[in-house]
PDB file of C-alpha atoms and ligand atoms in Angstrom:
ATOM      1  CA  MET G  51      -6.426-127.935 -84.554  1.00  0.00           C
ATOM      2  CA  ASP G  52      -5.653-126.510 -87.974  1.00  0.00           C
ATOM      3  CA  PHE G  53      -2.064-125.381 -88.530  1.00  0.00           C
ATOM      4  CA  THR G  54      -1.701-123.898 -92.007  1.00  0.00           C
ATOM      5  CA  PRO G  55       1.457-122.801 -93.892  1.00  0.00           C
ATOM      6  CA  ASP G  56       0.355-119.228 -93.111  1.00  0.00           C
ATOM      7  CA  ASP G  57       0.316-120.093 -89.381  1.00  0.00           C
ATOM      8  CA  SER G  58       3.758-121.618 -89.786  1.00  0.00           C
ATOM      9  CA  VAL G  59       5.298-118.438 -91.219  1.00  0.00           C
ATOM     10  CA  ALA G  60       3.541-116.291 -88.600  1.00  0.00           C
ATOM     11  CA  LEU G  61       5.131-118.550 -85.990  1.00  0.00           C
ATOM     12  CA  TYR G  62       8.536-118.012 -87.641  1.00  0.00           C
ATOM     13  CA  ASP G  63       8.135-114.257 -87.185  1.00  0.00           C
ATOM     14  CA  GLU G  64       7.177-114.746 -83.563  1.00  0.00           C
ATOM     15  CA  MET G  65      10.229-116.934 -82.879  1.00  0.00           C
ATOM     16  CA  TYR G  66      12.815-115.013 -84.876  1.00  0.00           C
ATOM     17  CA  ARG G  67      11.552-111.434 -84.524  1.00  0.00           C
ATOM     18  CA  TRP G  68      13.951-109.094 -86.361  1.00  0.00           C
ATOM     19  CA  ASP G  69      15.504-106.797 -83.763  1.00  0.00           C
ATOM     20  CA  GLY G  70      18.726-104.949 -84.466  1.00  0.00           C
ATOM     21  CA  ALA G  71      18.837-103.584 -80.901  1.00  0.00           C
ATOM     22  CA  ALA G  72      18.734-107.055 -79.318  1.00  0.00           C
ATOM     23  CA  ASN G  73      20.485-109.291 -81.888  1.00  0.00           C
ATOM     24  CA  ALA G  74      24.010-108.682 -83.175  1.00  0.00           C
ATOM     25  CA  SER G  75      23.256-110.663 -86.348  1.00  0.00           C
ATOM     26  CA  ASP G  76      20.274-108.432 -87.185  1.00  0.00           C
ATOM     27  CA  ARG G  77      22.361-105.346 -86.395  1.00  0.00           C
ATOM     28  CA  PHE G  78      25.110-106.556 -88.781  1.00  0.00           C
ATOM     29  CA  TYR G  79      22.615-106.592 -91.663  1.00  0.00           C
ATOM     30  CA  ASP G  80      20.789-103.416 -90.580  1.00  0.00           C
ATOM     31  CA  LEU G  81      24.002-101.365 -90.738  1.00  0.00           C
ATOM     32  CA  LEU G  82      24.789-102.570 -94.256  1.00  0.00           C
ATOM     33  CA  VAL G  83      21.193-102.137 -95.479  1.00  0.00           C
ATOM     34  CA  MET G  84      20.749 -98.634 -94.089  1.00  0.00           C
ATOM     35  CA  ALA G  85      24.035 -97.541 -95.741  1.00  0.00           C
ATOM     36  CA  ALA G  86      23.072 -98.905 -99.182  1.00  0.00           C
ATOM     37  CA  GLU G  87      20.902 -96.989-101.657  1.00  0.00           C
ATOM     38  CA  SER G  88      19.478-100.165-103.271  1.00  0.00           C
ATOM     39  CA  VAL G  89      19.125-103.567-101.606  1.00  0.00           C
ATOM     40  CA  LEU G  90      18.128-107.014-102.875  1.00  0.00           C
ATOM     41  CA  ASP G  91      17.272-109.417-100.027  1.00  0.00           C
ATOM     42  CA  ILE G  92      17.414-112.987-101.372  1.00  0.00           C
ATOM     43  CA  GLY G  93      15.477-115.655 -99.498  1.00  0.00           C
ATOM     44  CA  CYS G  94      13.799-112.737 -97.734  1.00  0.00           C
ATOM     45  CA  GLY G  95      11.287-115.049 -96.041  1.00  0.00           C
ATOM     46  CA  THR G  96       8.516-113.026 -94.410  1.00  0.00           C
ATOM     47  CA  GLY G  97      10.372-109.802 -95.221  1.00  0.00           C
ATOM     48  CA  MET G  98      11.188-108.831 -91.649  1.00  0.00           C
ATOM     49  CA  MET G  99      14.570-107.247 -92.458  1.00  0.00           C
ATOM     50  CA  LEU G 100      13.230-105.000 -95.233  1.00  0.00           C
ATOM     51  CA  HIS G 101      10.086-104.128 -93.272  1.00  0.00           C
ATOM     52  CA  GLN G 102      12.366-102.954 -90.498  1.00  0.00           C
ATOM     53  CA  ALA G 103      14.583-100.981 -92.908  1.00  0.00           C
ATOM     54  CA  ARG G 104      11.570 -99.011 -94.198  1.00  0.00           C
ATOM     55  CA  GLU G 105      10.377 -98.551 -90.653  1.00  0.00           C
ATOM     56  CA  GLN G 106      13.796 -97.095 -89.768  1.00  0.00           C
ATOM     57  CA  GLY G 107      13.528 -94.593 -92.625  1.00  0.00           C
ATOM     58  CA  HIS G 108      15.316 -96.240 -95.569  1.00  0.00           C
ATOM     59  CA  THR G 109      14.253 -94.185 -98.603  1.00  0.00           C
ATOM     60  CA  GLY G 110      15.969 -96.123-101.416  1.00  0.00           C
ATOM     61  CA  ARG G 111      15.007 -99.202-103.411  1.00  0.00           C
ATOM     62  CA  LEU G 112      14.245-102.323-101.381  1.00  0.00           C
ATOM     63  CA  VAL G 113      13.484-105.617-103.139  1.00  0.00           C
ATOM     64  CA  GLY G 114      12.736-108.983-101.507  1.00  0.00           C
ATOM     65  CA  LEU G 115      13.102-112.225-103.503  1.00  0.00           C
ATOM     66  CA  GLU G 116      11.581-115.395-102.039  1.00  0.00           C
ATOM     67  CA  PRO G 117      10.404-118.757-103.477  1.00  0.00           C
ATOM     68  CA  ASP G 118       8.002-119.702-100.658  1.00  0.00           C
ATOM     69  CA  LEU G 119       4.511-118.300-101.265  1.00  0.00           C
ATOM     70  CA  PRO G 120       3.178-118.237 -97.680  1.00  0.00           C
ATOM     71  CA  SER G 121       6.312-116.303 -96.643  1.00  0.00           C
ATOM     72  CA  LEU G 122       5.897-113.917 -99.536  1.00  0.00           C
ATOM     73  CA  ARG G 123       2.222-113.391 -98.696  1.00  0.00           C
ATOM     74  CA  ARG G 124       3.247-112.263 -95.255  1.00  0.00           C
ATOM     75  CA  ALA G 125       6.037-110.056 -96.634  1.00  0.00           C
ATOM     76  CA  ARG G 126       3.534-108.366 -98.965  1.00  0.00           C
ATOM     77  CA  ARG G 127       1.567-106.984 -96.043  1.00  0.00           C
ATOM     78  CA  ARG G 128       3.957-104.063 -96.470  1.00  0.00           C
ATOM     79  CA  THR G 129       3.490-102.519 -99.911  1.00  0.00           C
ATOM     80  CA  ASP G 130       6.313 -99.953 -99.942  1.00  0.00           C
ATOM     81  CA  VAL G 131       8.869-102.701-100.742  1.00  0.00           C
ATOM     82  CA  GLU G 132       9.062-104.629-104.065  1.00  0.00           C
ATOM     83  CA  TRP G 133       8.376-108.344-103.513  1.00  0.00           C
ATOM     84  CA  VAL G 134       9.295-110.895-106.185  1.00  0.00           C
ATOM     85  CA  GLU G 135       8.599-114.622-106.199  1.00  0.00           C
ATOM     86  CA  GLY G 136      11.689-116.628-107.068  1.00  0.00           C
ATOM     87  CA  ALA G 137      14.842-118.447-106.010  1.00  0.00           C
ATOM     88  CA  ALA G 138      18.305-116.904-105.773  1.00  0.00           C
ATOM     89  CA  SER G 139      19.084-117.971-109.347  1.00  0.00           C
ATOM     90  CA  ASP G 140      16.139-115.819-110.485  1.00  0.00           C
ATOM     91  CA  ALA G 141      18.171-112.747-109.511  1.00  0.00           C
ATOM     92  CA  SER G 142      19.369-113.048-113.123  1.00  0.00           C
ATOM     93  CA  ARG G 143      16.390-110.822-114.031  1.00  0.00           C
ATOM     94  CA  TRP G 144      18.318-107.775-112.699  1.00  0.00           C
ATOM     95  CA  HIS G 145      21.470-106.308-114.239  1.00  0.00           C
ATOM     96  CA  GLY G 146      23.887-104.078-112.311  1.00  0.00           C
ATOM     97  CA  GLU G 147      21.091-102.543-110.234  1.00  0.00           C
ATOM     98  CA  PHE G 148      21.906-103.097-106.560  1.00  0.00           C
ATOM     99  CA  ASP G 149      24.504-101.726-104.127  1.00  0.00           C
ATOM    100  CA  LEU G 150      23.883-104.607-101.743  1.00  0.00           C
ATOM    101  CA  ALA G 151      22.528-108.163-101.919  1.00  0.00           C
ATOM    102  CA  THR G 152      21.873-110.112 -98.720  1.00  0.00           C
ATOM    103  CA  MET G 153      21.006-113.668 -97.694  1.00  0.00           C
ATOM    104  CA  ALA G 154      20.251-113.403 -93.967  1.00  0.00           C
ATOM    105  CA  SER G 155      19.609-116.112 -91.352  1.00  0.00           C
ATOM    106  CA  ASN G 156      21.544-118.821 -93.189  1.00  0.00           C
ATOM    107  CA  ALA G 157      19.310-118.679 -96.286  1.00  0.00           C
ATOM    108  CA  PHE G 158      22.526-119.324 -98.259  1.00  0.00           C
ATOM    109  CA  GLN G 159      22.525-122.907 -96.920  1.00  0.00           C
ATOM    110  CA  CYS G 160      19.349-123.617 -98.918  1.00  0.00           C
ATOM    111  CA  LEU G 161      21.538-123.612-102.067  1.00  0.00           C
ATOM    112  CA  VAL G 162      22.303-127.316-101.952  1.00  0.00           C
ATOM    113  CA  THR G 163      23.661-128.454-105.324  1.00  0.00           C
ATOM    114  CA  ASP G 164      26.782-127.190-107.101  1.00  0.00           C
ATOM    115  CA  LYS G 165      24.588-126.291-110.059  1.00  0.00           C
ATOM    116  CA  GLU G 166      22.200-124.217-107.957  1.00  0.00           C
ATOM    117  CA  LEU G 167      25.068-122.536-106.104  1.00  0.00           C
ATOM    118  CA  ARG G 168      26.834-121.587-109.335  1.00  0.00           C
ATOM    119  CA  ALA G 169      23.642-120.297-110.995  1.00  0.00           C
ATOM    120  CA  SER G 170      22.692-118.352-107.841  1.00  0.00           C
ATOM    121  CA  LEU G 171      26.108-116.746-107.366  1.00  0.00           C
ATOM    122  CA  ALA G 172      26.296-115.794-111.058  1.00  0.00           C
ATOM    123  CA  ALA G 173      22.823-114.231-110.807  1.00  0.00           C
ATOM    124  CA  VAL G 174      23.640-112.286-107.619  1.00  0.00           C
ATOM    125  CA  HIS G 175      26.913-111.089-109.157  1.00  0.00           C
ATOM    126  CA  GLY G 176      25.069-109.856-112.254  1.00  0.00           C
ATOM    127  CA  ALA G 177      22.360-108.117-110.212  1.00  0.00           C
ATOM    128  CA  LEU G 178      24.950-106.031-108.310  1.00  0.00           C
ATOM    129  CA  ARG G 179      26.490-102.901-109.722  1.00  0.00           C
ATOM    130  CA  PRO G 180      30.311-103.116-110.104  1.00  0.00           C
ATOM    131  CA  GLY G 181      31.750-102.788-106.589  1.00  0.00           C
ATOM    132  CA  GLY G 182      28.422-103.836-105.030  1.00  0.00           C
ATOM    133  CA  ARG G 183      28.451-106.132-102.011  1.00  0.00           C
ATOM    134  CA  PHE G 184      26.950-109.518-101.202  1.00  0.00           C
ATOM    135  CA  ALA G 185      26.533-110.128 -97.445  1.00  0.00           C
ATOM    136  CA  PHE G 186      25.485-113.468 -95.984  1.00  0.00           C
ATOM    137  CA  GLU G 187      26.312-116.019 -93.334  1.00  0.00           C
ATOM    138  CA  THR G 188      26.485-119.798 -93.442  1.00  0.00           C
ATOM    139  CA  ARG G 189      26.954-122.142 -90.482  1.00  0.00           C
ATOM    140  CA  ASN G 190      30.550-123.306 -90.060  1.00  0.00           C
ATOM    141  CA  PRO G 191      30.653-127.106 -90.578  1.00  0.00           C
ATOM    142  CA  ALA G 192      33.525-127.367 -88.071  1.00  0.00           C
ATOM    143  CA  ALA G 193      31.104-126.390 -85.262  1.00  0.00           C
ATOM    144  CA  ARG G 194      28.718-129.260 -86.214  1.00  0.00           C
ATOM    145  CA  ALA G 195      25.533-127.384 -85.277  1.00  0.00           C
ATOM    146  CA  TRP G 196      23.344-130.299 -86.405  1.00  0.00           C
ATOM    147  CA  GLU G 197      24.541-132.398 -83.456  1.00  0.00           C
ATOM    148  CA  SER G 198      22.293-130.333 -81.185  1.00  0.00           C
ATOM    149  CA  TRP G 199      19.276-130.742 -83.462  1.00  0.00           C
ATOM    150  CA  ASN G 200      17.646-133.637 -81.659  1.00  0.00           C
ATOM    151  CA  PRO G 201      14.167-134.312 -80.263  1.00  0.00           C
ATOM    152  CA  ALA G 202      15.419-134.131 -76.680  1.00  0.00           C
ATOM    153  CA  VAL G 203      15.709-130.362 -77.121  1.00  0.00           C
ATOM    154  CA  VAL G 204      12.115-129.100 -77.105  1.00  0.00           C
ATOM    155  CA  HIS G 205      11.492-125.392 -77.656  1.00  0.00           C
ATOM    156  CA  THR G 206       8.458-123.867 -75.975  1.00  0.00           C
ATOM    157  CA  ILE G 207       6.710-121.083 -77.838  1.00  0.00           C
ATOM    158  CA  ALA G 208       4.263-119.484 -75.442  1.00  0.00           C
ATOM    159  CA  GLY G 209       2.700-116.060 -75.192  1.00  0.00           C
ATOM    160  CA  ASN G 210       1.205-113.622 -77.728  1.00  0.00           C
ATOM    161  CA  GLY G 211      -1.524-116.165 -78.446  1.00  0.00           C
ATOM    162  CA  TRP G 212       0.856-119.070 -79.026  1.00  0.00           C
ATOM    163  CA  ASP G 213       1.309-122.236 -76.987  1.00  0.00           C
ATOM    164  CA  LEU G 214       3.326-124.722 -79.022  1.00  0.00           C
ATOM    165  CA  ARG G 215       6.296-127.052 -78.795  1.00  0.00           C
ATOM    166  CA  GLN G 216       8.908-127.531 -81.507  1.00  0.00           C
ATOM    167  CA  TRP G 217      11.813-129.918 -81.950  1.00  0.00           C
ATOM    168  CA  HIS G 218      14.262-131.014 -84.628  1.00  0.00           C
ATOM    169  CA  GLU G 219      15.593-134.374 -85.717  1.00  0.00           C
ATOM    170  CA  VAL G 220      18.460-135.055 -88.106  1.00  0.00           C
ATOM    171  CA  ARG G 221      17.491-137.642 -90.720  1.00  0.00           C
ATOM    172  CA  SER G 222      20.747-137.873 -92.655  1.00  0.00           C
ATOM    173  CA  VAL G 223      24.209-136.390 -92.897  1.00  0.00           C
ATOM    174  CA  THR G 224      25.742-137.071 -96.310  1.00  0.00           C
ATOM    175  CA  GLU G 225      29.006-135.319 -97.123  1.00  0.00           C
ATOM    176  CA  ASP G 226      28.155-131.629 -96.574  1.00  0.00           C
ATOM    177  CA  LEU G 227      24.355-132.028 -96.694  1.00  0.00           C
ATOM    178  CA  VAL G 228      22.269-132.270 -93.532  1.00  0.00           C
ATOM    179  CA  THR G 229      18.596-133.229 -93.794  1.00  0.00           C
ATOM    180  CA  PHE G 230      16.431-132.704 -90.736  1.00  0.00           C
ATOM    181  CA  THR G 231      12.799-132.368 -89.772  1.00  0.00           C
ATOM    182  CA  GLU G 232      11.135-129.692 -87.692  1.00  0.00           C
ATOM    183  CA  THR G 233       8.077-130.889 -85.787  1.00  0.00           C
ATOM    184  CA  THR G 234       5.510-128.485 -84.365  1.00  0.00           C
ATOM    185  CA  ALA G 235       3.066-129.837 -81.768  1.00  0.00           C
ATOM    186  CA  THR G 236       0.564-128.788 -79.135  1.00  0.00           C
ATOM    187  CA  PRO G 237       1.643-128.942 -75.453  1.00  0.00           C
ATOM    188  CA  ASP G 238      -0.098-132.346 -75.095  1.00  0.00           C
ATOM    189  CA  GLY G 239       1.894-133.757 -78.016  1.00  0.00           C
ATOM    190  CA  MET G 240      -0.543-133.544 -80.925  1.00  0.00           C
ATOM    191  CA  VAL G 241       1.653-133.112 -84.001  1.00  0.00           C
ATOM    192  CA  LEU G 242       0.557-130.180 -86.194  1.00  0.00           C
ATOM    193  CA  SER G 243       3.274-130.216 -88.851  1.00  0.00           C
ATOM    194  CA  VAL G 244       6.502-131.958 -89.814  1.00  0.00           C
ATOM    195  CA  ASP G 245       8.682-130.077 -92.288  1.00  0.00           C
ATOM    196  CA  ALA G 246      11.842-131.488 -93.845  1.00  0.00           C
ATOM    197  CA  THR G 247      14.760-129.278 -94.900  1.00  0.00           C
ATOM    198  CA  THR G 248      18.163-129.999 -96.428  1.00  0.00           C
ATOM    199  CA  LEU G 249      20.969-127.539 -95.757  1.00  0.00           C
ATOM    200  CA  ARG G 250      24.471-127.442 -97.180  1.00  0.00           C
ATOM    201  CA  PHE G 251      27.418-126.855 -94.865  1.00  0.00           C
ATOM    202  CA  LEU G 252      30.241-125.534 -97.050  1.00  0.00           C
ATOM    203  CA  ASP G 253      33.636-125.158 -95.421  1.00  0.00           C
ATOM    204  CA  GLU G 254      35.577-121.939 -95.871  1.00  0.00           C
ATOM    205  CA  ALA G 255      37.817-123.219 -98.677  1.00  0.00           C
ATOM    206  CA  ARG G 256      34.938-124.543-100.785  1.00  0.00           C
ATOM    207  CA  LEU G 257      32.830-121.468-100.123  1.00  0.00           C
ATOM    208  CA  ASP G 258      35.635-119.172-101.234  1.00  0.00           C
ATOM    209  CA  ALA G 259      36.274-121.248-104.354  1.00  0.00           C
ATOM    210  CA  PHE G 260      32.616-120.843-105.409  1.00  0.00           C
ATOM    211  CA  LEU G 261      32.730-117.093-104.679  1.00  0.00           C
ATOM    212  CA  ALA G 262      35.976-116.583-106.615  1.00  0.00           C
ATOM    213  CA  GLU G 263      34.651-118.575-109.568  1.00  0.00           C
ATOM    214  CA  ALA G 264      31.615-116.262-109.702  1.00  0.00           C
ATOM    215  CA  GLY G 265      33.845-113.156-109.707  1.00  0.00           C
ATOM    216  CA  PHE G 266      33.560-112.102-106.058  1.00  0.00           C
ATOM    217  CA  ALA G 267      36.436-110.824-103.887  1.00  0.00           C
ATOM    218  CA  ILE G 268      36.152-111.360-100.123  1.00  0.00           C
ATOM    219  CA  GLU G 269      36.001-108.021 -98.347  1.00  0.00           C
ATOM    220  CA  ARG G 270      35.222-109.294 -94.821  1.00  0.00           C
ATOM    221  CA  ARG G 271      35.203-112.765 -93.303  1.00  0.00           C
ATOM    222  CA  GLU G 272      34.326-113.126 -89.646  1.00  0.00           C
ATOM    223  CA  GLY G 273      33.545-116.024 -87.326  1.00  0.00           C
ATOM    224  CA  ASP G 274      30.937-114.251 -85.228  1.00  0.00           C
ATOM    225  CA  TRP G 275      28.798-111.117 -85.188  1.00  0.00           C
ATOM    226  CA  GLN G 276      31.338-109.144 -83.164  1.00  0.00           C
ATOM    227  CA  GLY G 277      33.972-109.225 -85.924  1.00  0.00           C
ATOM    228  CA  GLY G 278      36.048-112.079 -84.437  1.00  0.00           C
ATOM    229  CA  PRO G 279      38.197-114.392 -86.585  1.00  0.00           C
ATOM    230  CA  VAL G 280      37.055-117.789 -87.867  1.00  0.00           C
ATOM    231  CA  THR G 281      38.128-120.708 -85.671  1.00  0.00           C
ATOM    232  CA  ASP G 282      36.900-124.325 -85.473  1.00  0.00           C
ATOM    233  CA  ALA G 283      34.575-123.199 -82.678  1.00  0.00           C
ATOM    234  CA  SER G 284      33.021-120.398 -84.751  1.00  0.00           C
ATOM    235  CA  ARG G 285      29.361-121.099 -85.369  1.00  0.00           C
ATOM    236  CA  SER G 286      29.159-118.956 -88.508  1.00  0.00           C
ATOM    237  CA  LEU G 287      31.152-117.932 -91.536  1.00  0.00           C
ATOM    238  CA  VAL G 288      30.037-114.321 -91.942  1.00  0.00           C
ATOM    239  CA  THR G 289      30.976-112.955 -95.357  1.00  0.00           C
ATOM    240  CA  VAL G 290      30.886-109.658 -97.164  1.00  0.00           C
ATOM    241  CA  ALA G 291      31.982-110.252-100.773  1.00  0.00           C
ATOM    242  CA  ARG G 292      32.414-107.552-103.402  1.00  0.00           C
ATOM    243  CA  ARG G 293      31.638-107.721-107.087  1.00  0.00           C
ATOM    244  CA  ALA G 294      35.108-107.162-108.553  1.00  0.00           C
TER     245      ALA G 294
HETATM  246  C1  SAM P 300      15.914-119.438 -92.596  1.00  0.00           C
HETATM  247  S1  SAM P 300      14.886-118.639 -93.757  1.00  0.00           S
HETATM  248  C2  SAM P 300      15.496-116.970 -93.648  1.00  0.00           C
HETATM  249  C3  SAM P 300      14.471-115.958 -94.063  1.00  0.00           C
HETATM  250  C4  SAM P 300      14.906-114.496 -93.948  1.00  0.00           C
HETATM  251  N1  SAM P 300      16.106-114.223 -94.712  1.00  0.00           N
HETATM  252  C5  SAM P 300      15.102-114.095 -92.506  1.00  0.00           C
HETATM  253  O1  SAM P 300      16.191-113.623 -92.161  1.00  0.00           O
HETATM  254  O2  SAM P 300      14.163-114.215 -91.716  1.00  0.00           O
HETATM  255  C6  SAM P 300      15.529-119.207 -95.315  1.00  0.00           C
HETATM  256  C7  SAM P 300      14.733-118.705 -96.511  1.00  0.00           C
HETATM  257  O3  SAM P 300      15.361-119.084 -97.727  1.00  0.00           O
HETATM  258  C8  SAM P 300      14.349-119.424 -98.651  1.00  0.00           C
HETATM  259  N2  SAM P 300      14.909-120.256 -99.748  1.00  0.00           N
HETATM  260  C9  SAM P 300      14.883-121.609 -99.893  1.00  0.00           C
HETATM  261  N3  SAM P 300      15.478-121.976-101.040  1.00  0.00           N
HETATM  262  C10 SAM P 300      15.907-120.829-101.641  1.00  0.00           C
HETATM  263  C11 SAM P 300      16.571-120.531-102.864  1.00  0.00           C
HETATM  264  N4  SAM P 300      16.974-121.498-103.685  1.00  0.00           N
HETATM  265  N5  SAM P 300      16.804-119.252-103.168  1.00  0.00           N
HETATM  266  C12 SAM P 300      16.437-118.252-102.319  1.00  0.00           C
HETATM  267  N6  SAM P 300      15.811-118.468-101.144  1.00  0.00           N
HETATM  268  C13 SAM P 300      15.542-119.739-100.812  1.00  0.00           C
HETATM  269  C14 SAM P 300      13.311-120.139 -97.807  1.00  0.00           C
HETATM  270  O4  SAM P 300      12.047-120.212 -98.442  1.00  0.00           O
HETATM  271  C15 SAM P 300      13.323-119.282 -96.554  1.00  0.00           C
HETATM  272  O5  SAM P 300      12.389-118.241 -96.637  1.00  0.00           O
END
């Protein structure tokens, strides 16, 4: 059985369907996006959030920035949004143009080195108009999410033409970097793909130091999607930062 990168991103959409009515995290972003005249979605993936915003009647400027070509190909199925190939640091091509920048679904954790983080935050800051907001979430290292990423936990994806199994395995944990693989297989165990990813788990103090250095002020910091405070048990550090 052939399982192409295009199949892989279609599967992502199936598993993580954007739905502001059902998911508090999607609703958090939807409210911000619908209230902003111009939006830059960084690491937009397959473009689900911006597709949905247009669908819901957003009439302003919507731009998706994404380095992964299969994801971008899928995003481009909708042509009434601007789609740009590039990493977060490539946001340096825009100057003072956006009311809102977003990095949804933990895309921020893909910024793994200090150099990449600094270049990305400087670029996002420059792309926003003064007073513009940058909204994103990153998993809270105190909650140690990676400890549940093990092959014993097998996810079944069945229905809508799919019948697959998927599991994760942590390969290394080095300081604040976690490298893991995601394996996709048929129900009888034939492996179709193994993809490795490294994510950075910044704690609140380090995160805020990077944001301050780039010229951002924290407007909101929450530990969940209901507006609760950050505790050691919080799974996410949800942030709305403002370009000072
Ligand atoms: C978990 S996905 C989230 C996709 C999308 N935001 C969503 O909510 O469905 C993370 C995305 O970040 C992208 N990414 C990886 N490195 C990046 C970088 N340096 N700058 C921007 N995006 C990056 C990946 O290609 C991937 O599409």
